[in-house]
Amino acid sequence: GQSLEQPSEVTAVEGAIVQINCTYQTSGFYGLSWYQQHDGGAPTFLSYNALDGLEETGRFSSFLSRSDSYGYLLLQELQMKDSASYFCAVRDIYNFNKFYFGSGTKLNVKP
Amino acid sequence: DGGITQSPKYLFRKEGQNVTLSCEQNLNHDAMYWYRQDPGQGLRLIYYSQIVNDFQKGDIAEGYSVSREKKESFPLTVTSAQKNPTAFYLCASSPSSGTQNEQFFGPGTRLTVL
């Protein structure tokens, strides 16, 4: 099975840098993805790490270490609009069409 | 514009009634999914379908049913057997092959049982 753990809530100030961690226990997966969801909205895809290391997309970066069963999403130059929930997710290696999501981290950005 | 549509956005149901939530996609994706989200929680998989006329139970399928008669459509029926159906329901789709690892989500349907 798959299990992904995230902190439930993180608070940071505008302009700061924040890291959202995701630790996992899986029987095998293709890679680690991150999604953003604003209150009442649909999750939207942010990034994907197929291999270990850092992937950068603008202000957002994502990191994966398979040996440590750990990944994180790094948000830089925080803006008020970044206040949302962030979910890590994996795609099952034994069933390509099955995804597992973490419980999500609510990010509160304060002025 | 390619995407996923869900209707209605808000739905109210009396206890004991079945209700069907619509999900349509024009992304030409083979795989479609239904998730349930409760306040402050993650996404829990109800059902998924990898191809037309085929679907599998997810982690919380009891009290729900689905059909996949067309590639574009994957409706979810919440039956009276579902004991606590009030939740936010999200439909998603994804390609079944290749290196893409993204799921595309619809805007969701918020179901309230009165």
XYZ file of N, CA and C in Angstrom:
675
model
N 0.818 -1.196 0.000
C 0.000 0.000 0.000
C 0.855 1.249 0.000
N 0.185 2.364 0.046
C 0.861 3.652 0.004
C 0.379 4.524 1.150
N 1.306 5.215 1.802
C 0.974 6.122 2.883
C 1.862 7.351 2.765
N 1.254 8.539 2.725
C 2.015 9.786 2.609
C 1.640 10.707 3.749
N 2.640 11.216 4.454
C 2.430 12.068 5.616
C 2.906 13.497 5.332
N 2.060 14.447 5.719
C 2.405 15.867 5.583
C 2.020 16.590 6.858
N 2.687 17.709 7.166
C 2.218 18.523 8.293
C 0.853 19.089 7.939
N 0.007 19.270 8.940
C -1.362 19.706 8.648
C -1.431 21.196 8.300
N -0.560 21.991 8.890
C -0.649 23.436 8.661
C 0.721 24.094 8.814
N 0.965 25.099 7.971
C 2.196 25.880 8.031
C 1.829 27.346 7.854
N 2.475 28.220 8.605
C 2.236 29.659 8.476
C 3.539 30.365 8.160
N 3.501 31.321 7.235
C 4.688 32.087 6.858
C 4.251 33.486 6.443
N 5.230 34.396 6.368
C 4.909 35.776 6.004
C 5.201 36.012 4.533
N 4.548 36.986 3.991
C 4.736 37.380 2.595
C 6.223 37.656 2.327
N 6.710 37.151 1.189
C 8.100 37.377 0.819
C 9.061 36.334 1.341
N 8.615 35.528 2.275
C 9.486 34.517 2.887
C 9.578 33.263 2.015
N 10.350 32.301 2.511
C 10.475 30.982 1.878
C 9.878 29.955 2.826
N 9.135 29.002 2.282
C 8.554 27.963 3.130
C 8.756 26.605 2.476
N 8.974 25.594 3.296
C 9.168 24.225 2.815
C 8.066 23.338 3.379
N 7.410 22.599 2.518
C 6.356 21.668 2.921
C 6.862 20.255 2.664
N 6.944 19.470 3.737
C 7.536 18.143 3.640
C 6.501 17.059 3.388
N 6.977 15.977 2.791
C 6.137 14.815 2.532
C 6.991 13.569 2.747
N 6.637 12.781 3.740
C 7.331 11.511 3.944
C 6.374 10.389 3.563
N 6.922 9.335 3.017
C 6.037 8.313 2.481
C 6.534 6.904 2.782
N 5.565 6.003 2.774
C 5.854 4.568 2.815
C 5.103 3.967 1.639
N 5.821 3.420 0.696
C 5.155 2.874 -0.482
C 5.781 1.537 -0.854
N 4.999 0.771 -1.595
C 5.483 -0.491 -2.125
C 6.058 -0.300 -3.523
N 6.103 0.934 -3.973
C 6.661 1.233 -5.292
C 5.854 2.319 -5.963
N 6.525 3.288 -6.547
C 5.816 4.375 -7.196
C 6.674 4.950 -8.310
N 6.000 5.671 -9.228
C 6.703 6.227 -10.375
C 7.390 7.544 -10.063
N 6.849 8.306 -9.148
C 7.430 9.606 -8.849
C 6.518 10.359 -7.916
N 6.976 11.508 -7.462
C 6.226 12.298 -6.486
C 5.715 13.573 -7.154
N 4.426 13.820 -7.011
C 3.804 15.020 -7.573
C 3.307 15.924 -6.458
N 3.117 17.191 -6.817
C 2.557 18.162 -5.884
C 1.387 18.888 -6.547
N 0.324 19.110 -5.751
C -0.867 19.804 -6.216
C -1.194 20.935 -5.247
N -1.784 21.991 -5.803
C -2.255 23.128 -5.009
C -3.774 23.174 -5.090
N -4.408 23.448 -3.965
C -5.867 23.573 -3.951
C -6.271 24.768 -3.103
N -6.895 25.754 -3.735
C -7.474 26.865 -2.995
C -8.824 26.430 -2.428
N -9.232 27.091 -1.347
C -10.482 26.741 -0.675
C -11.638 26.679 -1.667
N -12.328 25.544 -1.676
C -13.506 25.395 -2.535
C -13.191 25.117 -3.986
N -11.890 25.031 -4.317
C -11.512 24.843 -5.718
C -11.007 23.450 -6.010
N -10.596 23.258 -7.239
C -10.053 21.977 -7.672
C -8.542 21.965 -7.486
N -7.964 20.807 -7.175
C -6.503 20.708 -7.142
C -5.915 20.965 -8.529
N -4.802 21.669 -8.553
C -4.096 21.891 -9.817
C -2.658 21.416 -9.659
N -2.139 20.835 -10.702
C -0.814 20.233 -10.708
C 0.255 21.319 -10.630
N 1.261 21.097 -9.770
C 2.365 22.052 -9.633
C 3.671 21.494 -10.197
N 4.027 20.272 -9.789
C 5.336 19.753 -10.183
C 5.382 18.243 -10.013
N 6.436 17.657 -10.615
C 6.595 16.214 -10.569
C 8.079 15.887 -10.528
N 8.457 14.980 -9.616
C 9.831 14.482 -9.559
C 9.829 12.992 -9.893
N 10.377 12.654 -11.040
C 10.521 11.243 -11.395
C 11.785 10.670 -10.776
N 12.807 11.509 -10.702
C 14.102 11.078 -10.190
C 14.464 11.875 -8.952
N 15.435 11.389 -8.217
C 15.938 12.133 -7.063
C 16.500 13.469 -7.506
N 16.353 14.457 -6.630
C 16.931 15.755 -6.920
C 15.893 16.844 -6.912
N 16.310 17.992 -7.382
C 15.503 19.200 -7.317
C 14.951 19.551 -8.704
N 13.662 19.861 -8.746
C 13.025 20.363 -9.964
C 12.535 21.776 -9.679
N 12.860 22.721 -10.550
C 12.473 24.111 -10.310
C 11.506 24.585 -11.377
N 10.430 25.236 -10.911
C 9.445 25.827 -11.818
C 9.077 27.188 -11.267
N 9.789 28.205 -11.707
C 9.516 29.556 -11.232
C 9.801 29.692 -9.748
N 8.820 30.153 -9.001
C 9.004 30.345 -7.553
C 8.912 29.030 -6.785
N 8.435 27.995 -7.447
C 8.245 26.716 -6.777
C 9.342 25.731 -7.176
N 9.822 24.963 -6.195
C 10.775 23.883 -6.452
C 10.294 22.656 -5.704
N 10.617 21.493 -6.236
C 10.256 20.265 -5.543
C 11.460 19.338 -5.530
N 11.557 18.582 -4.443
C 12.725 17.730 -4.213
C 12.260 16.337 -3.853
N 13.042 15.343 -4.289
C 12.752 13.945 -3.955
C 14.042 13.223 -3.590
N 13.959 12.432 -2.510
C 15.034 11.525 -2.140
C 14.404 10.162 -1.865
N 14.557 9.240 -2.809
C 13.956 7.918 -2.644
C 14.630 7.138 -1.517
N 15.924 7.345 -1.322
C 16.627 6.612 -0.265
C 16.127 7.034 1.115
N 15.663 8.261 1.245
C 15.152 8.767 2.523
C 13.627 8.713 2.600
N 12.964 8.254 1.529
C 11.488 8.219 1.460
C 10.911 9.576 1.823
N 11.398 10.601 1.142
C 11.107 11.972 1.563
C 11.116 12.902 0.366
N 10.233 13.855 0.402
C 10.229 14.896 -0.605
C 9.740 16.194 0.011
N 9.930 17.286 -0.693
C 9.397 18.556 -0.208
C 9.073 19.488 -1.359
N 8.203 20.421 -1.065
C 7.866 21.509 -1.977
C 8.388 22.788 -1.349
N 9.139 23.554 -2.117
C 9.717 24.800 -1.629
C 9.061 25.963 -2.363
N 8.496 26.883 -1.617
C 7.868 28.055 -2.206
C 8.673 29.285 -1.803
N 9.131 30.039 -2.780
C 9.939 31.219 -2.526
C 9.140 32.490 -2.814
N 9.610 33.576 -2.235
C 8.973 34.887 -2.446
C 7.454 34.768 -2.292
N 7.057 34.272 -1.129
C 5.653 33.987 -0.888
C 4.757 35.185 -1.167
N 3.617 34.893 -1.771
C 2.601 35.903 -2.032
C 1.309 35.477 -1.336
N 0.446 36.452 -1.092
C -0.809 36.146 -0.406
C -1.604 35.089 -1.166
N -1.516 35.111 -2.486
C -2.281 34.158 -3.294
C -1.783 32.719 -3.155
N -0.615 32.543 -2.510
C -0.109 31.190 -2.283
C -0.824 30.510 -1.111
N -1.628 31.252 -0.367
C -2.411 30.649 0.717
C -3.360 29.618 0.113
N -3.142 28.361 0.452
C -3.889 27.257 -0.157
C -3.462 25.979 0.559
N -4.055 24.873 0.164
C -3.602 23.569 0.643
C -2.738 22.931 -0.431
N -1.717 22.219 0.013
C -0.777 21.580 -0.896
C -0.726 20.088 -0.588
N -0.843 19.286 -1.641
C -0.885 17.839 -1.493
C 0.265 17.195 -2.259
N 0.926 16.221 -1.625
C 1.849 15.379 -2.373
C 1.080 14.128 -2.826
N 1.545 13.525 -3.897
C 0.845 12.367 -4.458
C 1.835 11.473 -5.181
N 1.539 10.170 -5.210
C 2.357 9.223 -5.952
C 1.457 8.417 -6.881
N 2.090 7.914 -7.936
C 1.411 7.045 -8.895
C 1.925 5.631 -8.669
N 1.001 4.720 -8.413
C 1.345 3.360 -8.025
C 2.096 2.633 -9.141
N 3.195 1.988 -8.787
C 4.003 1.314 -9.802
C 3.339 0.022 -10.262
N 2.446 -0.536 -9.460
C 1.789 -1.793 -9.822
C 0.464 -1.555 -10.550
N -0.052 -0.352 -10.434
C -1.275 0.016 -11.149
C -1.100 1.445 -11.612
N -0.697 1.576 -12.856
C -0.315 2.893 -13.393
C -1.425 3.919 -13.271
N -2.672 3.456 -13.225
C -3.788 4.385 -13.195
C -4.295 4.663 -11.790
N -3.543 4.323 -10.784
C -3.973 4.583 -9.418
C -3.011 5.564 -8.743
N -3.593 6.628 -8.155
C -2.831 7.659 -7.468
C -3.175 7.640 -5.988
N -2.202 8.014 -5.161
C -2.432 8.154 -3.728
C -2.006 9.562 -3.317
N -2.842 10.185 -2.487
C -2.596 11.552 -2.059
C -2.290 11.609 -0.556
N -1.425 12.567 -0.175
C -1.244 12.863 1.229
C -2.458 13.607 1.760
N -2.475 13.834 3.056
C -3.624 14.482 3.703
C -3.641 15.989 3.500
N -2.552 16.540 2.967
C -2.527 17.945 2.630
C -1.974 18.835 3.730
N -1.327 19.930 3.316
C -0.791 20.939 4.233
C -1.428 22.277 3.902
N -2.068 22.878 4.882
C -2.682 24.189 4.670
C -1.636 25.254 4.936
N -1.327 26.042 3.914
C -0.363 27.136 4.031
C -1.099 28.449 4.227
N -0.773 29.120 5.311
C -1.326 30.440 5.593
C -0.223 31.469 5.393
N -0.408 32.383 4.441
C 0.558 33.448 4.205
C 0.015 34.730 4.832
N 0.810 35.333 5.722
C 0.387 36.536 6.429
C 1.152 37.748 5.906
N 0.539 38.911 5.950
C 1.223 40.131 5.457
C 2.441 40.480 6.302
N -11.815 24.706 -25.703
C -11.052 24.545 -24.468
C -11.184 23.134 -23.932
N -10.048 22.477 -23.711
C -10.105 21.132 -23.148
C -10.181 21.185 -21.645
N -10.938 20.238 -21.063
C -11.028 20.234 -19.623
C -12.051 19.247 -19.119
N -12.328 19.350 -17.830
C -13.288 18.473 -17.170
C -14.403 19.330 -16.574
N -15.620 18.927 -16.808
C -16.760 19.641 -16.238
C -17.512 18.717 -15.301
N -17.976 19.304 -14.213
C -18.807 18.581 -13.258
C -20.066 19.386 -13.013
N -21.158 18.686 -12.897
C -22.394 19.378 -12.574
C -23.253 18.508 -11.675
N -24.065 19.125 -10.813
C -24.063 20.565 -10.538
C -22.933 20.960 -9.597
N -22.754 22.240 -9.333
C -21.710 22.687 -8.414
C -22.138 22.444 -6.969
N -23.418 22.680 -6.706
C -23.978 22.424 -5.372
C -25.189 21.513 -5.535
N -25.326 20.577 -4.627
C -26.413 19.613 -4.710
C -26.913 19.313 -3.302
N -28.230 19.354 -3.172
C -28.853 19.050 -1.886
C -29.732 17.822 -2.064
N -29.683 16.965 -1.087
C -30.405 15.698 -1.187
C -31.034 15.383 0.149
N -32.194 14.787 0.084
C -32.821 14.321 1.317
C -32.291 12.938 1.642
N -32.246 12.625 2.899
C -31.817 11.288 3.305
C -32.670 10.227 2.632
N -32.025 9.155 2.201
C -32.759 8.057 1.580
C -32.876 8.161 0.076
N -32.417 9.280 -0.495
C -32.498 9.460 -1.951
C -31.159 9.153 -2.603
N -31.237 8.542 -3.787
C -30.036 8.407 -4.607
C -29.831 9.697 -5.391
N -28.580 10.017 -5.701
C -28.295 11.192 -6.502
C -27.105 10.890 -7.409
N -27.136 11.421 -8.633
C -26.059 11.169 -9.592
C -25.316 12.454 -9.898
N -23.991 12.378 -9.794
C -23.112 13.501 -10.088
C -22.499 13.279 -11.470
N -22.510 14.351 -12.253
C -22.029 14.245 -13.632
C -20.552 14.620 -13.728
N -19.820 13.945 -14.616
C -18.436 14.282 -14.924
C -18.189 14.006 -16.394
N -17.755 15.043 -17.113
C -17.471 14.921 -18.550
C -16.087 15.501 -18.832
N -15.310 14.832 -19.714
C -14.005 15.361 -20.106
C -13.837 15.291 -21.614
N -13.137 16.293 -22.146
C -12.853 16.307 -23.589
C -11.354 16.327 -23.837
N -10.615 15.714 -22.918
C -9.162 15.661 -23.010
C -8.674 14.389 -23.699
N -9.613 13.528 -24.061
C -9.294 12.240 -24.692
C -8.466 11.329 -23.767
N -8.685 11.479 -22.457
C -7.985 10.628 -21.495
C -8.727 9.310 -21.309
N -7.944 8.237 -21.185
C -8.552 6.934 -20.942
C -9.019 6.777 -19.496
N -8.227 7.268 -18.565
C -8.497 7.019 -17.144
C -9.300 8.156 -16.524
N -10.290 7.785 -15.713
C -11.089 8.760 -14.977
C -11.260 8.296 -13.534
N -11.497 9.262 -12.641
C -11.484 8.987 -11.200
C -12.564 9.794 -10.485
N -13.015 9.243 -9.371
C -13.839 9.995 -8.433
C -13.172 9.971 -7.065
N -13.051 11.173 -6.473
C -12.505 11.325 -5.137
C -13.542 12.000 -4.245
N -13.423 11.696 -2.976
C -14.220 12.388 -1.965
C -13.255 13.176 -1.084
N -13.653 14.407 -0.746
C -12.836 15.234 0.142
C -13.718 15.780 1.249
N -13.334 15.518 2.498
C -14.023 16.055 3.663
C -13.230 17.237 4.191
N -13.883 18.137 4.920
C -13.226 19.378 5.353
C -11.877 19.131 6.011
N -10.863 19.843 5.536
C -9.530 19.745 6.110
C -8.819 18.425 5.863
N -9.320 17.653 4.916
C -8.735 16.344 4.681
C -8.251 16.205 3.240
N -7.551 15.108 3.005
C -7.029 14.828 1.669
C -8.089 14.201 0.787
N -7.631 13.668 -0.327
C -8.509 13.062 -1.323
C -8.550 11.552 -1.122
N -9.762 11.030 -1.050
C -9.919 9.583 -0.921
C -10.587 9.041 -2.176
N -9.998 7.990 -2.734
C -10.456 7.448 -4.007
C -11.696 6.594 -3.826
N -12.734 6.912 -4.600
C -13.984 6.163 -4.534
C -13.991 5.066 -5.590
N -13.854 5.459 -6.842
C -13.812 4.540 -7.981
C -12.876 5.116 -9.033
N -12.341 4.250 -9.862
C -11.617 4.716 -11.023
C -11.856 3.781 -12.196
N -11.630 4.330 -13.391
C -11.873 3.575 -14.614
C -10.691 3.786 -15.555
N -10.156 2.697 -16.044
C -8.993 2.786 -16.931
C -9.391 2.786 -18.400
N -10.620 2.331 -18.658
C -11.055 2.218 -20.041
C -12.576 2.102 -20.049
N -13.172 2.355 -21.188
C -14.635 2.269 -21.302
C -15.116 0.880 -20.907
N -16.248 0.851 -20.198
C -16.902 -0.375 -19.750
C -16.094 -1.154 -18.715
N -15.186 -0.480 -18.061
C -14.393 -1.110 -17.009
C -14.157 -0.110 -15.888
N -14.301 -0.549 -14.634
C -13.995 0.324 -13.512
C -13.648 -0.533 -12.299
N -12.905 0.085 -11.371
C -12.467 -0.621 -10.169
C -12.814 0.188 -8.923
N -13.042 -0.513 -7.829
C -13.301 0.147 -6.556
C -12.018 0.761 -6.033
N -12.204 1.935 -5.419
C -11.106 2.546 -4.714
C -11.163 2.168 -3.249
N -10.709 3.090 -2.405
C -10.613 2.784 -0.978
C -11.934 2.924 -0.224
N -12.876 3.696 -0.782
C -14.133 3.957 -0.057
C -15.333 3.803 -0.977
N -15.447 2.678 -1.672
C -16.484 2.492 -2.689
C -17.872 2.180 -2.115
N -17.955 1.765 -0.878
C -19.252 1.347 -0.331
C -20.256 2.481 -0.339
N -21.443 2.208 -0.899
C -22.490 3.222 -0.966
C -22.449 4.066 -2.220
N -21.512 3.761 -3.112
C -21.377 4.486 -4.379
C -21.440 3.508 -5.544
N -21.838 4.016 -6.722
C -21.757 3.217 -7.940
C -21.383 4.122 -9.098
N -20.790 3.546 -10.133
C -20.365 4.313 -11.309
C -20.693 3.533 -12.572
N -20.577 4.221 -13.706
C -20.662 3.576 -15.013
C -19.684 4.282 -15.931
N -19.242 3.575 -16.966
C -18.331 4.187 -17.947
C -18.730 3.655 -19.333
N -19.827 4.198 -19.834
C -20.345 3.765 -21.130
C -19.696 4.509 -22.282
N -19.156 5.687 -21.988
C -18.485 6.491 -23.002
C -17.144 6.944 -22.442
N -16.176 7.148 -23.292
C -14.851 7.589 -22.846
C -14.931 8.933 -22.146
N -15.847 9.788 -22.599
C -15.907 11.149 -22.090
C -16.622 11.284 -20.761
N -17.374 10.275 -20.349
C -18.296 10.437 -19.239
C -18.101 9.377 -18.157
N -18.154 9.807 -16.899
C -17.950 8.890 -15.776
C -18.846 9.351 -14.612
N -20.150 9.125 -14.694
C -21.054 9.589 -13.634
C -20.947 8.762 -12.360
N -21.138 9.419 -11.242
C -21.089 8.792 -9.915
C -22.468 8.876 -9.271
N -22.985 7.745 -8.818
C -24.252 7.737 -8.081
C -23.970 7.515 -6.611
N -24.462 8.426 -5.800
C -24.374 8.292 -4.351
C -25.686 7.666 -3.899
N -25.637 6.471 -3.391
C -26.868 5.761 -3.051
C -27.261 6.004 -1.599
N -28.457 5.569 -1.272
C -28.943 5.736 0.099
C -28.153 4.864 1.078
N -27.362 3.945 0.547
C -26.539 3.085 1.401
C -25.301 3.809 1.939
N -24.984 4.943 1.359
C -23.835 5.730 1.846
C -24.292 6.485 3.082
N -23.711 6.158 4.221
C -24.215 6.655 5.501
C -23.875 8.106 5.781
N -22.839 8.602 5.218
C -22.413 9.978 5.493
C -21.975 10.644 4.193
N -22.905 10.954 3.309
C -22.548 11.395 1.969
C -22.189 12.872 1.826
N -22.437 13.674 2.840
C -22.131 15.106 2.732
C -20.628 15.291 2.601
N -20.191 15.850 1.455
C -18.763 16.002 1.171
C -18.602 16.763 -0.132
N -17.339 17.033 -0.465
C -16.963 17.652 -1.730
C -16.457 16.532 -2.635
N -17.059 16.393 -3.825
C -16.710 15.307 -4.728
C -15.960 15.851 -5.935
N -14.816 15.263 -6.200
C -13.957 15.703 -7.292
C -13.785 14.590 -8.312
N -13.952 14.951 -9.572
C -13.713 14.038 -10.681
C -12.375 14.425 -11.316
N -11.641 13.443 -11.801
C -10.349 13.715 -12.427
C -10.136 12.762 -13.589
N -9.175 13.122 -14.435
C -8.795 12.232 -15.527
C -7.286 12.309 -15.720
N -6.743 11.300 -16.372
C -5.314 11.305 -16.681
C -5.057 10.418 -17.883
N -3.950 10.675 -18.587
C -3.565 9.760 -19.665
C -3.171 8.424 -19.069
N -3.345 7.358 -19.802
C -3.024 6.029 -19.287
C -1.644 5.551 -19.665
N -0.933 6.332 -20.420
C 0.385 5.870 -20.843
C 1.308 7.066 -20.978
N 2.554 6.779 -21.245
C 3.514 7.847 -21.422
C 4.104 8.300 -20.105
N 4.797 9.416 -20.159
C 5.516 9.885 -18.983
C 4.762 10.961 -18.211
N 3.605 11.367 -18.727
C 2.849 12.372 -17.994
C 2.391 11.795 -16.678
N 2.489 12.572 -15.627
C 2.104 12.082 -14.323
C 1.064 12.976 -13.676
N 0.342 13.727 -14.478
C -0.575 14.721 -13.953
C -2.003 14.225 -14.019
N -2.764 14.530 -12.975
C -4.203 14.350 -12.996
C -4.845 15.708 -13.193
N -5.900 15.723 -13.997
C -6.638 16.957 -14.256
C -7.972 16.856 -13.532
N -8.281 17.883 -12.748
C -9.470 17.832 -11.915
C -10.575 18.741 -12.436
N -11.810 18.310 -12.209
C -12.956 19.165 -12.448
C -13.155 20.106 -11.272
N -14.121 21.038 -11.369
C -14.334 22.044 -10.328
C -14.990 21.500 -9.069
N -15.511 20.281 -9.130
C -16.089 19.668 -7.941
C -17.586 19.888 -7.784
N -18.215 18.989 -7.053
C -19.632 19.112 -6.664
C -19.707 18.990 -5.151
N -20.336 19.981 -4.537
C -20.502 19.933 -3.077
C -21.886 19.374 -2.776
N -21.918 18.192 -2.196
C -23.178 17.504 -1.875
C -23.506 17.685 -0.404
N -24.718 18.108 -0.153
C -25.199 18.251 1.232
C -26.468 17.423 1.397
N -26.472 16.573 2.390
C -27.656 15.774 2.701
C -28.417 16.440 3.827
N -29.692 16.703 3.558
C -30.506 17.432 4.536
C -31.272 16.477 5.451
